[in-house]
mmCIF file of C-alpha atoms in Angstrom:
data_model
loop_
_atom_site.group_PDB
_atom_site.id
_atom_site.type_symbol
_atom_site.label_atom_id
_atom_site.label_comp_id
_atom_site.label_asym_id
_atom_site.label_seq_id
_atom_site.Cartn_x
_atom_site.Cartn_y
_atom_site.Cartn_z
ATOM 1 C CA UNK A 217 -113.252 -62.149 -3.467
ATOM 2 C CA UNK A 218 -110.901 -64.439 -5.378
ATOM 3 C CA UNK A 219 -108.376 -66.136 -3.913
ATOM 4 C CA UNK A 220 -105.278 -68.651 -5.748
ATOM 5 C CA UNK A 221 -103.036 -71.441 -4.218
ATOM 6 C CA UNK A 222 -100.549 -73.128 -5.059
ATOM 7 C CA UNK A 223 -98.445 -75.329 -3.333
ATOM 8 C CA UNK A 224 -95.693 -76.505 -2.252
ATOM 9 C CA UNK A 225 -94.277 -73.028 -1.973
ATOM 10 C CA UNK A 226 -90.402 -74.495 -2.317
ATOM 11 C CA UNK A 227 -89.823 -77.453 -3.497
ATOM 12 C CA UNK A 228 -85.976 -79.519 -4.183
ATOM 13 C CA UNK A 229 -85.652 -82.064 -6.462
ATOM 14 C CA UNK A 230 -83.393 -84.326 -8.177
ATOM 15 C CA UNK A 231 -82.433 -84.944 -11.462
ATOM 16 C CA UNK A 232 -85.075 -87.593 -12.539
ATOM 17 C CA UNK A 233 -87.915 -87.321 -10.327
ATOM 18 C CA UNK A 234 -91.439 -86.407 -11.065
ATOM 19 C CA UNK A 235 -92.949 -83.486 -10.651
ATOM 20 C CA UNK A 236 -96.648 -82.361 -9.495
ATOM 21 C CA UNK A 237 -97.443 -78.614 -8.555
ATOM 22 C CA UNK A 238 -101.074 -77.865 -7.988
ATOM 23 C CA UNK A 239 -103.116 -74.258 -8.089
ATOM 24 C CA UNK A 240 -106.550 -73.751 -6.761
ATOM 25 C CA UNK A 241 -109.068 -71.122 -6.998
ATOM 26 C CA UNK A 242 -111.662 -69.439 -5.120
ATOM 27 C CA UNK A 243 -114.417 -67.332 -5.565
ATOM 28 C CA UNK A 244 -114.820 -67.522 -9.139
ATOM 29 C CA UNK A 245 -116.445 -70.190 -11.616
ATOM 30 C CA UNK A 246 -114.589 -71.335 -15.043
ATOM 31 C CA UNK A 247 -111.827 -69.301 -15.109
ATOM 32 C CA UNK A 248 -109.143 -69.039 -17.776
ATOM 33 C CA UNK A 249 -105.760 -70.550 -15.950
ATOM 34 C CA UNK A 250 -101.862 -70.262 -16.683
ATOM 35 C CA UNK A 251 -98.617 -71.686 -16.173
ATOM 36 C CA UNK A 252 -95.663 -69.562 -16.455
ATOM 37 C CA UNK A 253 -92.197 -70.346 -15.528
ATOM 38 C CA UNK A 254 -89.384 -67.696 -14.674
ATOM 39 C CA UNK A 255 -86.155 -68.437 -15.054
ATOM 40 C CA UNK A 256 -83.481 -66.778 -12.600
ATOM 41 C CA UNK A 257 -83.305 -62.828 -13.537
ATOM 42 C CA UNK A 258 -85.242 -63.506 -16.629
ATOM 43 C CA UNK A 259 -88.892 -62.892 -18.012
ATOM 44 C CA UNK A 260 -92.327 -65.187 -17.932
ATOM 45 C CA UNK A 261 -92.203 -67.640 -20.049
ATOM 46 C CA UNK A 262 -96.124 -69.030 -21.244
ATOM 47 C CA UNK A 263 -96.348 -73.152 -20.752
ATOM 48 C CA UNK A 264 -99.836 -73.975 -20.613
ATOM 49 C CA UNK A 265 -102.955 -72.547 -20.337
ATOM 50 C CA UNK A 266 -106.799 -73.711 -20.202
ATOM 51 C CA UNK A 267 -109.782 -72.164 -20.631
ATOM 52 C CA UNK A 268 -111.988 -74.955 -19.176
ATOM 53 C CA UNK A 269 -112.087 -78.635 -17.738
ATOM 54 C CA UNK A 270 -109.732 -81.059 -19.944
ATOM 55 C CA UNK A 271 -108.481 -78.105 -22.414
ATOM 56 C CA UNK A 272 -105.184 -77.772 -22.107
ATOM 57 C CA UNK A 273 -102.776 -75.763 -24.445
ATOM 58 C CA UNK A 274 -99.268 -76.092 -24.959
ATOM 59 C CA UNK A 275 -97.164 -73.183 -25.479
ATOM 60 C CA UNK A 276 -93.499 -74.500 -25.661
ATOM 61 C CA UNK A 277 -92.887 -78.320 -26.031
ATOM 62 C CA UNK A 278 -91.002 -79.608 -23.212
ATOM 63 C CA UNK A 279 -91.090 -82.745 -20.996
ATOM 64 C CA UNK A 280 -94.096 -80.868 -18.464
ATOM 65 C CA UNK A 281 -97.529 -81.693 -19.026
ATOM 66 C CA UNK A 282 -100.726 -79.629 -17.737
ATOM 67 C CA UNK A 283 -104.042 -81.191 -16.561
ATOM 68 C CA UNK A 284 -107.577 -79.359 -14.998
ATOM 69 C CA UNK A 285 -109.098 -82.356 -13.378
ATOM 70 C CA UNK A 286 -111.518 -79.679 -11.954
ATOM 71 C CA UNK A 287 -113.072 -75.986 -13.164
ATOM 72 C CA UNK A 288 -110.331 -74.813 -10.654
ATOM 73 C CA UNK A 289 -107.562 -76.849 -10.118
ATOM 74 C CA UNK A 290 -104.527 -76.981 -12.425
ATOM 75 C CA UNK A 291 -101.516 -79.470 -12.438
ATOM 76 C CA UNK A 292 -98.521 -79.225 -13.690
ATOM 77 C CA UNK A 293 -96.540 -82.521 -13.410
ATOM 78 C CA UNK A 294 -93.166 -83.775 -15.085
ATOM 79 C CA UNK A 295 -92.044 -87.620 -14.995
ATOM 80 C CA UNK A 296 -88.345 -87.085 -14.990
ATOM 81 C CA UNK A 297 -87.106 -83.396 -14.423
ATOM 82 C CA UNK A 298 -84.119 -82.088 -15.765
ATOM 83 C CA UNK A 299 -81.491 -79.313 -14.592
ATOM 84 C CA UNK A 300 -83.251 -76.833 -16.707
ATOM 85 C CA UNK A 301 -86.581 -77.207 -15.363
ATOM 86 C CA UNK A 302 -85.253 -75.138 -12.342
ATOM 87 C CA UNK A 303 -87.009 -71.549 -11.980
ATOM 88 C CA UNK A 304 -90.051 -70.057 -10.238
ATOM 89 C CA UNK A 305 -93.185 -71.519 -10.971
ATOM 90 C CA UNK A 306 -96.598 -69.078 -11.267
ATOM 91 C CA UNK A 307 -100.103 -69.858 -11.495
ATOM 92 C CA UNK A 308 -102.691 -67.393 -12.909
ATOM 93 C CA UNK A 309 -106.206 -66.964 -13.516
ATOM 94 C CA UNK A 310 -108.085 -64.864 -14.961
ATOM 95 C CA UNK A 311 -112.088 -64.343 -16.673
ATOM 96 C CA UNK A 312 -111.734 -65.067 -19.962
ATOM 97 C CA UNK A 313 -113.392 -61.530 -20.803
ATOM 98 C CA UNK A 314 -111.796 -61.356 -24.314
ATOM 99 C CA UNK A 315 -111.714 -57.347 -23.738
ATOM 100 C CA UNK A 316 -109.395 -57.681 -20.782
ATOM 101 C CA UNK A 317 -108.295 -60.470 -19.779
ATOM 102 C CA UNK A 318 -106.761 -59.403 -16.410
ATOM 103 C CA UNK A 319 -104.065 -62.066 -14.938
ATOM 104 C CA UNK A 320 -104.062 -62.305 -11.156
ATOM 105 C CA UNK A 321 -101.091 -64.284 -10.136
ATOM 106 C CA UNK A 322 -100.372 -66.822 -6.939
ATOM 107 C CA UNK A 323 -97.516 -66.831 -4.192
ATOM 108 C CA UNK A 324 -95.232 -69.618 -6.431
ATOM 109 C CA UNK A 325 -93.664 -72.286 -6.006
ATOM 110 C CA UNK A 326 -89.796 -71.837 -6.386
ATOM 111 C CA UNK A 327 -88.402 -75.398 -8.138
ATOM 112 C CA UNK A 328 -84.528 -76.492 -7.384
ATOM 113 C CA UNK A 329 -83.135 -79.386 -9.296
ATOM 114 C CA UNK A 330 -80.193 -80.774 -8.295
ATOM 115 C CA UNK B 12 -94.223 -62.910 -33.066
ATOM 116 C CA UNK B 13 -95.123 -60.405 -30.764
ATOM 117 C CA UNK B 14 -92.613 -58.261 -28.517
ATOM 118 C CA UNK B 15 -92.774 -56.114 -25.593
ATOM 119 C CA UNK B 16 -89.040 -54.017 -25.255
ATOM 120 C CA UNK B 17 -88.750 -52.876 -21.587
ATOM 121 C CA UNK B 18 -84.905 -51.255 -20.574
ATOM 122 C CA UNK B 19 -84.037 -53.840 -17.754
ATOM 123 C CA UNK B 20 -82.636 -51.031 -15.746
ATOM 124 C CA UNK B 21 -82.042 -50.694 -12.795
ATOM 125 C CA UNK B 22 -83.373 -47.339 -13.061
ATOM 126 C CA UNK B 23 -82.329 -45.754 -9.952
ATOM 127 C CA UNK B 24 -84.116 -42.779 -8.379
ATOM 128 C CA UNK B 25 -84.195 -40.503 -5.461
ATOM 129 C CA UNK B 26 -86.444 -40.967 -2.440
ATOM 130 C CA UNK B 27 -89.622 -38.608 -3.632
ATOM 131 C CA UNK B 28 -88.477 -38.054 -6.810
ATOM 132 C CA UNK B 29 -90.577 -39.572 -10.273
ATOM 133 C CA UNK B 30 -89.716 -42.595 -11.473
ATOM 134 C CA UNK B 31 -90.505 -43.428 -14.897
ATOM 135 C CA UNK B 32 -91.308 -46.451 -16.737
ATOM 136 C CA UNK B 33 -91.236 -47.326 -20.353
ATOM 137 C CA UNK B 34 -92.426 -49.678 -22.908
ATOM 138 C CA UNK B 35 -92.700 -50.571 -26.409
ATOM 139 C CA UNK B 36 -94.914 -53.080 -28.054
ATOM 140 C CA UNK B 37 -94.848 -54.599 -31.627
ATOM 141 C CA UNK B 38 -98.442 -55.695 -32.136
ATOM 142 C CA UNK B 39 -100.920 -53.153 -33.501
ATOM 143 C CA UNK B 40 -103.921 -54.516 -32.118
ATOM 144 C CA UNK B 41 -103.149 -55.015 -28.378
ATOM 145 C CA UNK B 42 -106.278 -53.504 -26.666
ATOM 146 C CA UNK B 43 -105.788 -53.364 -22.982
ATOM 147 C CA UNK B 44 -102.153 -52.620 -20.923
ATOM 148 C CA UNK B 45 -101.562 -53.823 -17.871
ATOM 149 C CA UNK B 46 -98.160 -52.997 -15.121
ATOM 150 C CA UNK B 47 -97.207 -55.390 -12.847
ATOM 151 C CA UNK B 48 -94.660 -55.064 -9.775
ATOM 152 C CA UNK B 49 -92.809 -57.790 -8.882
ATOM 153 C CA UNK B 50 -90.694 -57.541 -5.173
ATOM 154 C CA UNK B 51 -87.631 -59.959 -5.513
ATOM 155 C CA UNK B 52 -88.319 -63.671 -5.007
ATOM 156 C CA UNK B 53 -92.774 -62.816 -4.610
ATOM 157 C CA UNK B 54 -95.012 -63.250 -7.897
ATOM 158 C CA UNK B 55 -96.189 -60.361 -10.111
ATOM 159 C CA UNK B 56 -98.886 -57.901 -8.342
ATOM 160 C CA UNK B 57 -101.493 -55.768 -10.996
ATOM 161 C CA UNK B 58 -101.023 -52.426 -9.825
ATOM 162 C CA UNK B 59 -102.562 -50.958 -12.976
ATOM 163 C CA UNK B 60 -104.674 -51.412 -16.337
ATOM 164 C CA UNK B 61 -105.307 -48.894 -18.997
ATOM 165 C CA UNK B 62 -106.803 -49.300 -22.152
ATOM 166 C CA UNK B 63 -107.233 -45.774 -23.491
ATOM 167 C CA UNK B 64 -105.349 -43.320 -24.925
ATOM 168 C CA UNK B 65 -104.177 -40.838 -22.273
ATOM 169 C CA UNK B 66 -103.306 -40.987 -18.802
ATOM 170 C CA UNK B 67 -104.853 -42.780 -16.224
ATOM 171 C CA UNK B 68 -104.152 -41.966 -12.668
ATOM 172 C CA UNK B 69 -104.508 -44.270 -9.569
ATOM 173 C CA UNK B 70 -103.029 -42.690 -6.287
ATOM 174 C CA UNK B 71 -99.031 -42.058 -6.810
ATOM 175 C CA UNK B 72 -99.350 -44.511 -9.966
ATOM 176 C CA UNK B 73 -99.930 -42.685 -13.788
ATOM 177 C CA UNK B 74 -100.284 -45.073 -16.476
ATOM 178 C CA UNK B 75 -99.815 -42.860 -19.901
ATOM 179 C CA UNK B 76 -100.837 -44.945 -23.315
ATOM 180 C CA UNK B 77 -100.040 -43.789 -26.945
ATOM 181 C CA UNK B 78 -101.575 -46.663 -29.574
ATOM 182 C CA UNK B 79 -100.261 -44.289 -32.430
ATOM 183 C CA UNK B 80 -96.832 -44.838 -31.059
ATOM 184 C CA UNK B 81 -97.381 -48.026 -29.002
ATOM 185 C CA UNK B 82 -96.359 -47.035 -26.342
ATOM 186 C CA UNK B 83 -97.501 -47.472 -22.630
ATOM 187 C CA UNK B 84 -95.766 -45.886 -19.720
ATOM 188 C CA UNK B 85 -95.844 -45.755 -15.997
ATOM 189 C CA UNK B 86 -95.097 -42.981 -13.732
ATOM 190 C CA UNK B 87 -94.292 -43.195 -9.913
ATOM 191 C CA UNK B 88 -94.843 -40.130 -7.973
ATOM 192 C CA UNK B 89 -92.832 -39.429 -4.557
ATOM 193 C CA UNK B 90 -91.085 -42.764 -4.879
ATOM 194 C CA UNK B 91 -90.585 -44.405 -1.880
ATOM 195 C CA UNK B 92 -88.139 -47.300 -1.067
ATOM 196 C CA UNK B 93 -90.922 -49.774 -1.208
ATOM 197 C CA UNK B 94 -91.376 -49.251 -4.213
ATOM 198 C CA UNK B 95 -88.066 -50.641 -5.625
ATOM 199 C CA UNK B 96 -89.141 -54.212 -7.284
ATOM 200 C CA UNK B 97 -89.423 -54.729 -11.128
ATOM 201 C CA UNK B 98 -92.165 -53.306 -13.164
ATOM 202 C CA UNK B 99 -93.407 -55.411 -15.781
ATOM 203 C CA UNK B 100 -95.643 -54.169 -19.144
ATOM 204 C CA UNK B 101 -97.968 -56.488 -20.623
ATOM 205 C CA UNK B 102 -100.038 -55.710 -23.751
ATOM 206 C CA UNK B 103 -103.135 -57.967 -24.120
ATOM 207 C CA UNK B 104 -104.674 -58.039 -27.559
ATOM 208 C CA UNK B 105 -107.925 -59.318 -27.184
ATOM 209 C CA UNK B 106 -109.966 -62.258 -28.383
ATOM 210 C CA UNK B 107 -107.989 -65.424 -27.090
ATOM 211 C CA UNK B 108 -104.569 -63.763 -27.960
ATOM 212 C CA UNK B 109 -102.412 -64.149 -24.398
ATOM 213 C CA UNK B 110 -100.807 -61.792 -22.533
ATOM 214 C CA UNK B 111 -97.619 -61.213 -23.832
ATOM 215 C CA UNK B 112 -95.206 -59.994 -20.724
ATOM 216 C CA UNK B 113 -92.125 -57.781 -20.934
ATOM 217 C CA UNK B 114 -89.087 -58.697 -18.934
ATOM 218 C CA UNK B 115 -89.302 -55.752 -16.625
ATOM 219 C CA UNK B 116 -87.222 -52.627 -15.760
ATOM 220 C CA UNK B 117 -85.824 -53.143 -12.050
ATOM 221 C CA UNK B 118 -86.711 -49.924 -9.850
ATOM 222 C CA UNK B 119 -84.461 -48.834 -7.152
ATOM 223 C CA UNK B 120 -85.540 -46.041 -5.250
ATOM 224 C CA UNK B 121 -82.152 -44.713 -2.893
ATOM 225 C CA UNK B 122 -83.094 -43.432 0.056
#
């Protein structure tokens, strides 16, 4: 069976510093992967999302970048964070079957910046 | 651009009572429908996918779809307190088209 990770699960920050959240997963070959962010009480918001080694699209321009240094890891880094980059911080994956297209999500990592 | 309309709720029911879900789409050609729960402060969970007209039925859970209407529900039989979290629509409409995700309705089932 699959399996996704991501890590650190919580994670505070100051205004400034970098920023580098990584998601694994298991049990399945070139999978189609996402970052979303959710903002306090609101709704996912799309920021990237690959669908293989090095291809990386951006959904909403904004001082994070995205990189898949392997078929299934996924970074999402920052160089200097800002206030607003607060919010909860989800991985997905899912197997590119253009019919379907089912998302499975991680546990999150939940971003303070102070 | 595509939208999903959810009511953000909280829709509050009775302990074994039917709680039900709604949710509109704008895009014609979204194919599949998926409902996700999401408990406070935990990540989304699939709990169903349906991508034909009708009902589909999965233990307590009913997904309904109307494509004429666009229009995708879920029903909740004998709610229980675990199942208050917030339910989350998201129409998918094929090719390499992402998901596009409502903002929920927040379920609170009173004991």
């Amino acid at each position: 069976s699959q399996t996704i990770h991501q890590w650190p699960a919580t994670l505070v920050q100051p205004v400034g510093s970098p920023l580098s959240l990584e998601c694994t997963v298991e049990g399945t070959s070139n999978p189609n992967l996402y970052w979303y962010r959710q903002a306090a009480g609101r709704g996912l918001q799309l920021l990237f999302y690959s669908v293989g080694i090095g291809q990386i699209s951006s959904e909403v321009p904004q001082n994070l970048s995205a990189s898949r240094p392997q078929d299934r890891q996924f970074i999402l880094s920052s160089k200097k964070l800002l206030l607003s980059d607060s919010g909860f911080y989800l991985c997905a994956w899912s197997t590119g079957d253009v019919s379907t297209d089912t998302q499975y999500f991680g546990p999150g990592t939940r971003l303070t910046v102070l | 651009q595509k939208e999903v309309e959810q009511n953000s709720g909280p829709l509050s029911v009775p302990e074994g009572a039917i709680a039900s879900l709604n949710c509109t789409y704008s895009d014609r050609v979204s194919q599949s429908f998926f409902w996700y729960r999401q408990y406070s402060g935990k990540s989304p969970e699939l709990i169903m996918s349906i991508y034909s007209n009708g009902d589909k039925e999965d233990g307590r859970f009913t997904a309904q779809l109307n494509k004429a209407s666009q229009y995708v529900s879920l029903l909740i039989r004998d709610s229980q307190p675990s199942d208050s979290a917030t339910y989350l629509c998201a129409p998918y409409s094929g090719g390499y088209q992402k998901v596009t995700f409502g903002t929920g309705t927040k379920l609170q089932v009173i004991p």
